[in-house]
Amino acid sequence: MASRQGPLCGLAARGLWLLGLILLMDVSARPANHSSIRERTANREENEIVPPDHLNGVKLEMDGHLNKDFHQEVFLGKDMDGFDEDAEPRRSRRKLMVIFSKVDVNTDQRISAKEMQRWIMEKTAEHFQEAVRENKLHFRAVDPDGHVSWDEYKVKFLASKGHNEKEVADAIRNHEELKVDEETQEVLENLKDRWYQADNPPADLLLTEDEFLSFLHPEHSRGMLKFMVKEIVRDLDQDGDKQLSLPEFISLPVGTVENQQGQDIDDNWVKDRKKEFEELIDSNHDGIVTMEELENYMDPMNEYNALNEAKQMIAIADENQNHHLEPEEILKYSEFFTGSKLMDYARNVHEEF
């Protein structure tokens, strides 16, 4: 036992010295751009009462695309903005190491899969708490009397699209036909379907605050999660069997390929979806994803999925193949975890030895 403790103590001391050196280093590199996250935030602020296409901590977007920020969302939780492009590098390193110490519950300077799983579940819960807080504000913005009718919501929705709120309200009150473009009408019909699904018995088309939360954030309601999965399968299912094959999952159009760069983007997109389908979504590996498999995959509070994600996240940076994540590794691969590229810092320190 003593012979094992000696090297371990030496490694721990080396790790602590390394950490201190990293935090004191003055390197001028800038973190990666987070414009996509900021754009999403801005869009949500513009249309607060519109269900977001992007749901924090959920693997798929509402349109069936992979959530590219998923790993950052479940690692950072409500601290997503702490690593934006304007953050001071030394402060970013310090924040990352503070997070490391919080995940490392047993303080052995290594993050295990179980520790990362617990952290992922905790950060996912933070996203839910933020959704509840925002929902309270949005609900009251539509109607403060405790219930929101479909007509009240429709007035606010169309006003957010540039229509005159009073004119819309008068037209609805007088049962007059609303003049909206075809795209807006289609969106309204889809929203009404979701409204019906969120309206728990007795169905009265009046949503309570909790029902309104299910309407805006279906990922946190079991019934609405099923509805969301059905919508995604409906959009991707080409043969009408209500399940997804690999070709169906990877055939969602990305856009017109005009040059080699565009082709590379499309190829990477297909590669990412194929890997996600085969390794994570298709749990029994039979080449078919059922609605149940997709629902389990998209459930943000699925502990089994959280453990799989934890193992995957550790594997990305586990250079010494010990199935744990260490300070130097998380700094080197920090862009995966935080969006901030701190790899050079870790490399410079490594070269000191």
Short mmCIF file of N, CA and C in Angstrom, two decimals, residues 109-275:
data_model
loop_
_atom_site.label_atom_id
_atom_site.label_comp_id
_atom_site.label_asym_id
_atom_site.label_seq_id
_atom_site.Cartn_x
_atom_site.Cartn_y
_atom_site.Cartn_z
N GLN A 109 -8.46 15.00 -7.56
CA GLN A 109 -7.90 15.63 -8.75
C GLN A 109 -8.19 14.86 -10.04
N ARG A 110 -9.27 14.06 -10.01
CA ARG A 110 -9.71 13.33 -11.20
C ARG A 110 -11.24 13.30 -11.20
N ILE A 111 -11.83 13.44 -12.38
CA ILE A 111 -13.28 13.36 -12.50
C ILE A 111 -13.66 12.00 -13.07
N SER A 112 -14.46 11.26 -12.33
CA SER A 112 -14.93 9.95 -12.78
C SER A 112 -16.23 10.11 -13.56
N ALA A 113 -16.66 9.02 -14.21
CA ALA A 113 -17.93 9.06 -14.96
C ALA A 113 -19.10 9.31 -14.03
N LYS A 114 -19.07 8.73 -12.84
CA LYS A 114 -20.16 8.93 -11.88
C LYS A 114 -20.21 10.37 -11.41
N GLU A 115 -19.05 10.97 -11.19
CA GLU A 115 -19.01 12.38 -10.78
C GLU A 115 -19.53 13.28 -11.90
N MET A 116 -19.15 12.97 -13.13
CA MET A 116 -19.63 13.77 -14.26
C MET A 116 -21.13 13.56 -14.47
N GLN A 117 -21.61 12.35 -14.27
CA GLN A 117 -23.05 12.09 -14.39
C GLN A 117 -23.84 12.94 -13.39
N ARG A 118 -23.38 12.96 -12.14
CA ARG A 118 -24.06 13.76 -11.12
C ARG A 118 -24.06 15.23 -11.51
N TRP A 119 -22.95 15.69 -12.05
CA TRP A 119 -22.84 17.10 -12.45
C TRP A 119 -23.78 17.42 -13.61
N ILE A 120 -23.85 16.53 -14.59
CA ILE A 120 -24.73 16.73 -15.74
C ILE A 120 -26.19 16.84 -15.28
N MET A 121 -26.59 15.97 -14.37
CA MET A 121 -27.97 16.02 -13.87
C MET A 121 -28.23 17.33 -13.12
N GLU A 122 -27.24 17.79 -12.39
CA GLU A 122 -27.38 19.04 -11.64
C GLU A 122 -27.49 20.24 -12.57
N LYS A 123 -26.67 20.26 -13.62
CA LYS A 123 -26.70 21.38 -14.58
C LYS A 123 -27.99 21.34 -15.41
N THR A 124 -28.47 20.17 -15.72
CA THR A 124 -29.74 20.05 -16.45
C THR A 124 -30.88 20.59 -15.60
N ALA A 125 -30.85 20.30 -14.31
CA ALA A 125 -31.86 20.83 -13.40
C ALA A 125 -31.80 22.36 -13.36
N GLU A 126 -30.61 22.93 -13.48
CA GLU A 126 -30.48 24.39 -13.53
C GLU A 126 -31.20 24.97 -14.74
N HIS A 127 -31.06 24.30 -15.88
CA HIS A 127 -31.76 24.77 -17.08
C HIS A 127 -33.27 24.72 -16.88
N PHE A 128 -33.75 23.68 -16.20
CA PHE A 128 -35.18 23.59 -15.93
C PHE A 128 -35.64 24.71 -15.00
N GLN A 129 -34.86 24.97 -13.97
CA GLN A 129 -35.21 26.05 -13.04
C GLN A 129 -35.25 27.40 -13.74
N GLU A 130 -34.32 27.61 -14.69
CA GLU A 130 -34.31 28.83 -15.47
C GLU A 130 -35.55 28.91 -16.37
N ALA A 131 -35.95 27.77 -16.92
CA ALA A 131 -37.15 27.72 -17.76
C ALA A 131 -38.39 28.07 -16.93
N VAL A 132 -38.46 27.59 -15.70
CA VAL A 132 -39.59 27.88 -14.82
C VAL A 132 -39.63 29.37 -14.50
N ARG A 133 -38.46 29.95 -14.23
CA ARG A 133 -38.41 31.38 -13.92
C ARG A 133 -38.87 32.22 -15.10
N GLU A 134 -38.36 31.89 -16.28
CA GLU A 134 -38.75 32.64 -17.48
C GLU A 134 -40.23 32.44 -17.79
N ASN A 135 -40.71 31.23 -17.58
CA ASN A 135 -42.12 30.94 -17.88
C ASN A 135 -43.05 31.79 -17.04
N LYS A 136 -42.69 32.00 -15.78
CA LYS A 136 -43.53 32.82 -14.91
C LYS A 136 -43.68 34.24 -15.47
N LEU A 137 -42.58 34.79 -15.98
CA LEU A 137 -42.62 36.13 -16.55
C LEU A 137 -43.42 36.16 -17.85
N HIS A 138 -43.21 35.16 -18.70
CA HIS A 138 -43.89 35.12 -19.99
C HIS A 138 -45.39 34.88 -19.82
N PHE A 139 -45.73 34.03 -18.85
CA PHE A 139 -47.13 33.73 -18.58
C PHE A 139 -47.88 34.99 -18.15
N ARG A 140 -47.28 35.74 -17.26
CA ARG A 140 -47.92 36.97 -16.78
C ARG A 140 -47.98 38.03 -17.87
N ALA A 141 -47.03 37.98 -18.81
CA ALA A 141 -47.04 38.96 -19.90
C ALA A 141 -48.23 38.75 -20.82
N VAL A 142 -48.70 37.51 -20.93
CA VAL A 142 -49.86 37.22 -21.77
C VAL A 142 -51.15 37.54 -21.03
N ASP A 143 -51.25 37.07 -19.80
CA ASP A 143 -52.46 37.34 -19.00
C ASP A 143 -52.16 37.08 -17.53
N PRO A 144 -52.34 38.06 -16.66
CA PRO A 144 -51.98 37.90 -15.25
C PRO A 144 -53.06 37.28 -14.37
N ASP A 145 -54.19 36.80 -14.96
CA ASP A 145 -55.30 36.35 -14.12
C ASP A 145 -55.25 34.88 -13.74
N GLY A 146 -54.18 34.18 -14.09
CA GLY A 146 -54.05 32.78 -13.68
C GLY A 146 -54.34 31.78 -14.76
N HIS A 147 -54.97 32.18 -15.84
CA HIS A 147 -55.25 31.30 -16.97
C HIS A 147 -55.05 32.07 -18.27
N VAL A 148 -54.52 31.40 -19.27
CA VAL A 148 -54.32 32.02 -20.58
C VAL A 148 -55.16 31.26 -21.59
N SER A 149 -56.04 31.98 -22.29
CA SER A 149 -56.84 31.35 -23.33
C SER A 149 -56.07 31.31 -24.64
N TRP A 150 -56.50 30.44 -25.54
CA TRP A 150 -55.86 30.37 -26.84
C TRP A 150 -55.96 31.70 -27.57
N ASP A 151 -57.12 32.35 -27.50
CA ASP A 151 -57.30 33.63 -28.18
C ASP A 151 -56.37 34.70 -27.62
N GLU A 152 -56.19 34.72 -26.29
CA GLU A 152 -55.27 35.68 -25.69
C GLU A 152 -53.85 35.45 -26.18
N TYR A 153 -53.47 34.19 -26.25
CA TYR A 153 -52.13 33.86 -26.72
C TYR A 153 -51.96 34.25 -28.19
N LYS A 154 -53.00 33.96 -28.99
CA LYS A 154 -52.91 34.26 -30.42
C LYS A 154 -52.73 35.76 -30.66
N VAL A 155 -53.40 36.58 -29.86
CA VAL A 155 -53.25 38.04 -29.98
C VAL A 155 -51.80 38.44 -29.72
N LYS A 156 -51.22 37.92 -28.63
CA LYS A 156 -49.83 38.27 -28.28
C LYS A 156 -48.85 37.73 -29.33
N PHE A 157 -49.14 36.54 -29.83
CA PHE A 157 -48.25 35.95 -30.83
C PHE A 157 -48.23 36.79 -32.11
N LEU A 158 -49.41 37.15 -32.60
CA LEU A 158 -49.48 37.94 -33.83
C LEU A 158 -48.90 39.35 -33.62
N ALA A 159 -49.07 39.90 -32.42
CA ALA A 159 -48.47 41.20 -32.12
C ALA A 159 -46.96 41.09 -32.18
N SER A 160 -46.39 39.96 -31.72
CA SER A 160 -44.94 39.76 -31.77
C SER A 160 -44.45 39.63 -33.21
N LYS A 161 -45.38 39.34 -34.14
CA LYS A 161 -45.03 39.21 -35.56
C LYS A 161 -45.29 40.51 -36.32
N GLY A 162 -45.63 41.58 -35.60
CA GLY A 162 -45.79 42.87 -36.24
C GLY A 162 -47.21 43.31 -36.51
N HIS A 163 -48.20 42.48 -36.15
CA HIS A 163 -49.59 42.86 -36.33
C HIS A 163 -50.02 43.82 -35.23
N ASN A 164 -51.03 44.63 -35.53
CA ASN A 164 -51.57 45.55 -34.54
C ASN A 164 -52.37 44.77 -33.51
N GLU A 165 -51.95 44.87 -32.24
CA GLU A 165 -52.56 44.04 -31.20
C GLU A 165 -54.05 44.33 -31.04
N LYS A 166 -54.44 45.60 -31.06
CA LYS A 166 -55.85 45.96 -30.89
C LYS A 166 -56.70 45.46 -32.06
N GLU A 167 -56.16 45.60 -33.27
CA GLU A 167 -56.91 45.14 -34.44
C GLU A 167 -57.10 43.63 -34.42
N VAL A 168 -56.08 42.92 -34.03
CA VAL A 168 -56.19 41.45 -33.94
C VAL A 168 -57.22 41.06 -32.88
N ALA A 169 -57.13 41.70 -31.71
CA ALA A 169 -58.06 41.40 -30.62
C ALA A 169 -59.51 41.68 -31.04
N ASP A 170 -59.71 42.79 -31.72
CA ASP A 170 -61.07 43.14 -32.18
C ASP A 170 -61.57 42.12 -33.20
N ALA A 171 -60.70 41.71 -34.11
CA ALA A 171 -61.11 40.75 -35.14
C ALA A 171 -61.49 39.41 -34.51
N ILE A 172 -60.73 38.96 -33.51
CA ILE A 172 -61.03 37.70 -32.84
C ILE A 172 -62.33 37.81 -32.06
N ARG A 173 -62.52 38.94 -31.39
CA ARG A 173 -63.73 39.16 -30.60
C ARG A 173 -64.97 39.17 -31.50
N ASN A 174 -64.84 39.72 -32.69
CA ASN A 174 -65.97 39.82 -33.61
C ASN A 174 -66.06 38.64 -34.58
N HIS A 175 -65.25 37.61 -34.33
CA HIS A 175 -65.24 36.40 -35.15
C HIS A 175 -64.98 36.71 -36.61
N GLU A 176 -64.09 37.67 -36.84
CA GLU A 176 -63.72 38.03 -38.21
C GLU A 176 -62.47 37.27 -38.64
N GLU A 177 -62.34 37.07 -39.93
CA GLU A 177 -61.19 36.35 -40.45
C GLU A 177 -59.92 37.19 -40.30
N LEU A 178 -58.87 36.56 -39.79
CA LEU A 178 -57.60 37.25 -39.62
C LEU A 178 -56.79 37.15 -40.90
N LYS A 179 -56.23 38.26 -41.33
CA LYS A 179 -55.43 38.29 -42.54
C LYS A 179 -53.96 38.09 -42.18
N VAL A 180 -53.50 36.86 -42.34
CA VAL A 180 -52.10 36.54 -42.06
C VAL A 180 -51.54 35.77 -43.25
N ASP A 181 -50.23 35.82 -43.42
CA ASP A 181 -49.62 35.11 -44.55
C ASP A 181 -49.64 33.61 -44.30
N GLU A 182 -49.37 32.86 -45.35
CA GLU A 182 -49.47 31.40 -45.29
C GLU A 182 -48.53 30.79 -44.27
N GLU A 183 -47.30 31.32 -44.19
CA GLU A 183 -46.33 30.79 -43.24
C GLU A 183 -46.79 31.01 -41.80
N THR A 184 -47.29 32.21 -41.48
CA THR A 184 -47.77 32.49 -40.14
C THR A 184 -48.97 31.62 -39.79
N GLN A 185 -49.84 31.39 -40.77
CA GLN A 185 -51.01 30.55 -40.54
C GLN A 185 -50.59 29.12 -40.21
N GLU A 186 -49.57 28.63 -40.90
CA GLU A 186 -49.08 27.27 -40.63
C GLU A 186 -48.48 27.19 -39.23
N VAL A 187 -47.73 28.23 -38.84
CA VAL A 187 -47.16 28.26 -37.50
C VAL A 187 -48.26 28.27 -36.45
N LEU A 188 -49.30 29.06 -36.68
CA LEU A 188 -50.43 29.12 -35.75
C LEU A 188 -51.09 27.76 -35.58
N GLU A 189 -51.26 27.05 -36.67
CA GLU A 189 -51.90 25.73 -36.60
C GLU A 189 -51.04 24.76 -35.79
N ASN A 190 -49.73 24.80 -36.01
CA ASN A 190 -48.83 23.93 -35.24
C ASN A 190 -48.83 24.31 -33.76
N LEU A 191 -48.88 25.62 -33.47
CA LEU A 191 -48.93 26.06 -32.08
C LEU A 191 -50.22 25.64 -31.41
N LYS A 192 -51.32 25.66 -32.17
CA LYS A 192 -52.60 25.26 -31.58
C LYS A 192 -52.60 23.77 -31.26
N ASP A 193 -51.97 22.97 -32.12
CA ASP A 193 -51.83 21.54 -31.82
C ASP A 193 -51.07 21.35 -30.52
N ARG A 194 -50.00 22.09 -30.36
CA ARG A 194 -49.21 21.99 -29.13
C ARG A 194 -50.00 22.49 -27.93
N TRP A 195 -50.80 23.54 -28.15
CA TRP A 195 -51.65 24.10 -27.08
C TRP A 195 -52.63 23.03 -26.57
N TYR A 196 -53.24 22.31 -27.51
CA TYR A 196 -54.16 21.22 -27.13
C TYR A 196 -53.43 20.16 -26.32
N GLN A 197 -52.22 19.81 -26.73
CA GLN A 197 -51.47 18.78 -26.03
C GLN A 197 -51.10 19.21 -24.61
N ALA A 198 -50.79 20.50 -24.44
CA ALA A 198 -50.40 21.00 -23.12
C ALA A 198 -51.58 21.20 -22.19
N ASP A 199 -52.77 21.24 -22.76
CA ASP A 199 -54.00 21.49 -21.99
C ASP A 199 -54.46 20.20 -21.32
N ASN A 200 -54.07 20.01 -20.06
CA ASN A 200 -54.43 18.79 -19.34
C ASN A 200 -55.94 18.76 -19.05
N PRO A 201 -56.48 17.54 -18.89
CA PRO A 201 -57.92 17.43 -18.55
C PRO A 201 -58.24 18.19 -17.26
N PRO A 202 -59.43 18.82 -17.20
CA PRO A 202 -60.41 18.90 -18.28
C PRO A 202 -59.96 19.89 -19.36
N ALA A 203 -60.06 19.46 -20.62
CA ALA A 203 -59.62 20.30 -21.73
C ALA A 203 -60.55 21.49 -21.90
N ASP A 204 -60.00 22.69 -21.71
CA ASP A 204 -60.82 23.90 -21.81
C ASP A 204 -60.13 24.99 -22.64
N LEU A 205 -58.96 24.65 -23.21
CA LEU A 205 -58.14 25.60 -23.98
C LEU A 205 -57.66 26.77 -23.12
N LEU A 206 -57.76 26.62 -21.80
CA LEU A 206 -57.21 27.60 -20.86
C LEU A 206 -56.00 26.97 -20.19
N LEU A 207 -54.83 27.55 -20.37
CA LEU A 207 -53.63 26.98 -19.78
C LEU A 207 -53.29 27.65 -18.45
N THR A 208 -53.01 26.81 -17.46
CA THR A 208 -52.48 27.30 -16.20
C THR A 208 -50.99 27.60 -16.39
N GLU A 209 -50.35 28.11 -15.35
CA GLU A 209 -48.92 28.42 -15.46
C GLU A 209 -48.11 27.17 -15.73
N ASP A 210 -48.46 26.06 -15.06
CA ASP A 210 -47.74 24.80 -15.28
C ASP A 210 -47.97 24.27 -16.70
N GLU A 211 -49.21 24.39 -17.17
CA GLU A 211 -49.51 23.94 -18.54
C GLU A 211 -48.80 24.81 -19.57
N PHE A 212 -48.69 26.10 -19.28
CA PHE A 212 -48.00 27.01 -20.18
C PHE A 212 -46.51 26.66 -20.23
N LEU A 213 -45.96 26.22 -19.10
CA LEU A 213 -44.57 25.77 -19.07
C LEU A 213 -44.39 24.56 -19.99
N SER A 214 -45.36 23.64 -19.95
CA SER A 214 -45.30 22.47 -20.83
C SER A 214 -45.39 22.88 -22.29
N PHE A 215 -46.18 23.91 -22.56
CA PHE A 215 -46.33 24.42 -23.92
C PHE A 215 -45.02 25.00 -24.44
N LEU A 216 -44.33 25.80 -23.61
CA LEU A 216 -43.08 26.43 -24.03
C LEU A 216 -41.89 25.47 -23.94
N HIS A 217 -41.91 24.59 -22.94
CA HIS A 217 -40.77 23.70 -22.70
C HIS A 217 -41.26 22.25 -22.57
N PRO A 218 -41.58 21.62 -23.69
CA PRO A 218 -42.11 20.25 -23.66
C PRO A 218 -41.13 19.22 -23.13
N GLU A 219 -39.84 19.56 -23.10
CA GLU A 219 -38.83 18.60 -22.65
C GLU A 219 -38.99 18.23 -21.19
N HIS A 220 -39.71 19.05 -20.41
CA HIS A 220 -39.84 18.80 -18.98
C HIS A 220 -41.22 18.25 -18.61
N SER A 221 -41.97 17.82 -19.60
CA SER A 221 -43.29 17.22 -19.37
C SER A 221 -43.34 15.90 -20.12
N ARG A 222 -43.65 14.81 -19.41
CA ARG A 222 -43.63 13.50 -20.04
C ARG A 222 -44.57 13.43 -21.25
N GLY A 223 -45.80 13.92 -21.08
CA GLY A 223 -46.75 13.89 -22.18
C GLY A 223 -46.30 14.74 -23.35
N MET A 224 -45.76 15.92 -23.06
CA MET A 224 -45.32 16.82 -24.11
C MET A 224 -44.03 16.33 -24.78
N LEU A 225 -43.20 15.63 -24.03
CA LEU A 225 -41.99 15.05 -24.62
C LEU A 225 -42.39 14.02 -25.68
N LYS A 226 -43.41 13.24 -25.39
CA LYS A 226 -43.92 12.27 -26.38
C LYS A 226 -44.43 13.01 -27.62
N PHE A 227 -45.13 14.11 -27.41
CA PHE A 227 -45.65 14.89 -28.52
C PHE A 227 -44.50 15.45 -29.36
N MET A 228 -43.47 15.96 -28.70
CA MET A 228 -42.32 16.52 -29.39
C MET A 228 -41.63 15.44 -30.23
N VAL A 229 -41.49 14.24 -29.68
CA VAL A 229 -40.87 13.14 -30.41
C VAL A 229 -41.70 12.76 -31.63
N LYS A 230 -43.01 12.72 -31.46
CA LYS A 230 -43.89 12.40 -32.60
C LYS A 230 -43.73 13.42 -33.72
N GLU A 231 -43.59 14.70 -33.35
CA GLU A 231 -43.42 15.74 -34.35
C GLU A 231 -42.10 15.56 -35.12
N ILE A 232 -41.03 15.23 -34.39
CA ILE A 232 -39.73 15.05 -35.04
C ILE A 232 -39.75 13.83 -35.96
N VAL A 233 -40.34 12.73 -35.46
CA VAL A 233 -40.44 11.52 -36.29
C VAL A 233 -41.29 11.79 -37.52
N ARG A 234 -42.38 12.50 -37.35
CA ARG A 234 -43.25 12.84 -38.48
C ARG A 234 -42.48 13.59 -39.57
N ASP A 235 -41.60 14.50 -39.15
CA ASP A 235 -40.85 15.31 -40.11
C ASP A 235 -39.75 14.51 -40.82
N LEU A 236 -39.18 13.50 -40.14
CA LEU A 236 -38.06 12.75 -40.71
C LEU A 236 -38.47 11.42 -41.34
N ASP A 237 -39.59 10.89 -40.91
CA ASP A 237 -40.05 9.57 -41.37
C ASP A 237 -40.53 9.65 -42.82
N GLN A 238 -39.86 8.94 -43.70
CA GLN A 238 -40.18 9.01 -45.13
C GLN A 238 -41.10 7.90 -45.61
N ASP A 239 -41.12 6.77 -44.92
CA ASP A 239 -41.95 5.65 -45.37
C ASP A 239 -43.22 5.46 -44.55
N GLY A 240 -43.45 6.35 -43.56
CA GLY A 240 -44.69 6.33 -42.82
C GLY A 240 -44.83 5.23 -41.79
N ASP A 241 -43.72 4.59 -41.38
CA ASP A 241 -43.82 3.50 -40.39
C ASP A 241 -43.67 3.99 -38.96
N LYS A 242 -43.58 5.31 -38.77
CA LYS A 242 -43.53 5.94 -37.45
C LYS A 242 -42.30 5.53 -36.64
N GLN A 243 -41.22 5.25 -37.35
CA GLN A 243 -39.92 5.02 -36.73
C GLN A 243 -38.86 5.46 -37.74
N LEU A 244 -37.62 5.53 -37.28
CA LEU A 244 -36.58 6.10 -38.14
C LEU A 244 -35.47 5.09 -38.44
N SER A 245 -35.17 4.97 -39.72
CA SER A 245 -34.00 4.21 -40.14
C SER A 245 -32.81 5.17 -40.20
N LEU A 246 -31.62 4.62 -40.34
CA LEU A 246 -30.44 5.47 -40.45
C LEU A 246 -30.50 6.38 -41.68
N PRO A 247 -30.87 5.86 -42.87
CA PRO A 247 -30.97 6.76 -44.03
C PRO A 247 -31.94 7.92 -43.79
N GLU A 248 -33.06 7.65 -43.10
CA GLU A 248 -34.02 8.72 -42.83
C GLU A 248 -33.43 9.76 -41.90
N PHE A 249 -32.67 9.29 -40.91
CA PHE A 249 -32.13 10.21 -39.91
C PHE A 249 -31.03 11.09 -40.49
N ILE A 250 -30.29 10.58 -41.45
CA ILE A 250 -29.18 11.37 -42.00
C ILE A 250 -29.55 12.08 -43.30
N SER A 251 -30.82 12.00 -43.73
CA SER A 251 -31.18 12.59 -45.01
C SER A 251 -31.84 13.96 -44.89
N LEU A 252 -31.93 14.49 -43.66
CA LEU A 252 -32.50 15.83 -43.48
C LEU A 252 -31.66 16.83 -44.27
N PRO A 253 -32.29 17.57 -45.19
CA PRO A 253 -31.49 18.46 -46.05
C PRO A 253 -30.77 19.55 -45.27
N VAL A 254 -29.50 19.75 -45.57
CA VAL A 254 -28.70 20.77 -44.92
C VAL A 254 -28.70 22.06 -45.72
N GLY A 255 -28.75 21.96 -47.03
CA GLY A 255 -28.69 23.14 -47.88
C GLY A 255 -28.02 22.79 -49.19
N THR A 256 -27.94 23.73 -50.06
CA THR A 256 -27.34 23.50 -51.37
C THR A 256 -25.82 23.54 -51.25
N VAL A 257 -25.18 22.49 -51.75
CA VAL A 257 -23.72 22.42 -51.73
C VAL A 257 -23.19 23.13 -52.97
N GLU A 258 -22.50 24.26 -52.76
CA GLU A 258 -22.03 25.05 -53.88
C GLU A 258 -20.53 24.94 -54.11
N ASN A 259 -19.79 24.46 -53.12
CA ASN A 259 -18.34 24.35 -53.27
C ASN A 259 -17.82 23.25 -52.36
N GLN A 260 -16.51 23.05 -52.38
CA GLN A 260 -15.91 21.98 -51.58
C GLN A 260 -16.12 22.21 -50.09
N GLN A 261 -16.07 23.48 -49.67
CA GLN A 261 -16.28 23.78 -48.25
C GLN A 261 -17.69 23.36 -47.84
N GLY A 262 -18.66 23.66 -48.71
CA GLY A 262 -20.03 23.25 -48.42
C GLY A 262 -20.18 21.75 -48.37
N GLN A 263 -19.46 21.05 -49.28
CA GLN A 263 -19.50 19.59 -49.29
C GLN A 263 -18.91 19.04 -47.99
N ASP A 264 -17.81 19.63 -47.53
CA ASP A 264 -17.19 19.19 -46.27
C ASP A 264 -18.15 19.37 -45.10
N ILE A 265 -18.87 20.50 -45.08
CA ILE A 265 -19.83 20.75 -44.01
C ILE A 265 -20.92 19.68 -44.03
N ASP A 266 -21.44 19.38 -45.24
CA ASP A 266 -22.47 18.35 -45.36
C ASP A 266 -21.95 16.98 -44.93
N ASP A 267 -20.72 16.65 -45.34
CA ASP A 267 -20.14 15.36 -44.99
C ASP A 267 -19.98 15.23 -43.48
N ASN A 268 -19.50 16.28 -42.83
CA ASN A 268 -19.35 16.25 -41.37
C ASN A 268 -20.70 16.14 -40.69
N TRP A 269 -21.69 16.82 -41.25
CA TRP A 269 -23.04 16.78 -40.69
C TRP A 269 -23.59 15.35 -40.72
N VAL A 270 -23.42 14.67 -41.85
CA VAL A 270 -23.88 13.28 -41.99
C VAL A 270 -23.10 12.37 -41.05
N LYS A 271 -21.79 12.59 -40.96
CA LYS A 271 -20.95 11.77 -40.09
C LYS A 271 -21.38 11.89 -38.63
N ASP A 272 -21.65 13.12 -38.19
CA ASP A 272 -22.07 13.34 -36.80
C ASP A 272 -23.41 12.66 -36.51
N ARG A 273 -24.35 12.78 -37.44
CA ARG A 273 -25.67 12.17 -37.23
C ARG A 273 -25.59 10.65 -37.25
N LYS A 274 -24.77 10.11 -38.13
CA LYS A 274 -24.61 8.65 -38.19
C LYS A 274 -24.05 8.11 -36.87
N LYS A 275 -23.05 8.79 -36.34
CA LYS A 275 -22.45 8.37 -35.08
C LYS A 275 -23.46 8.45 -33.94
#
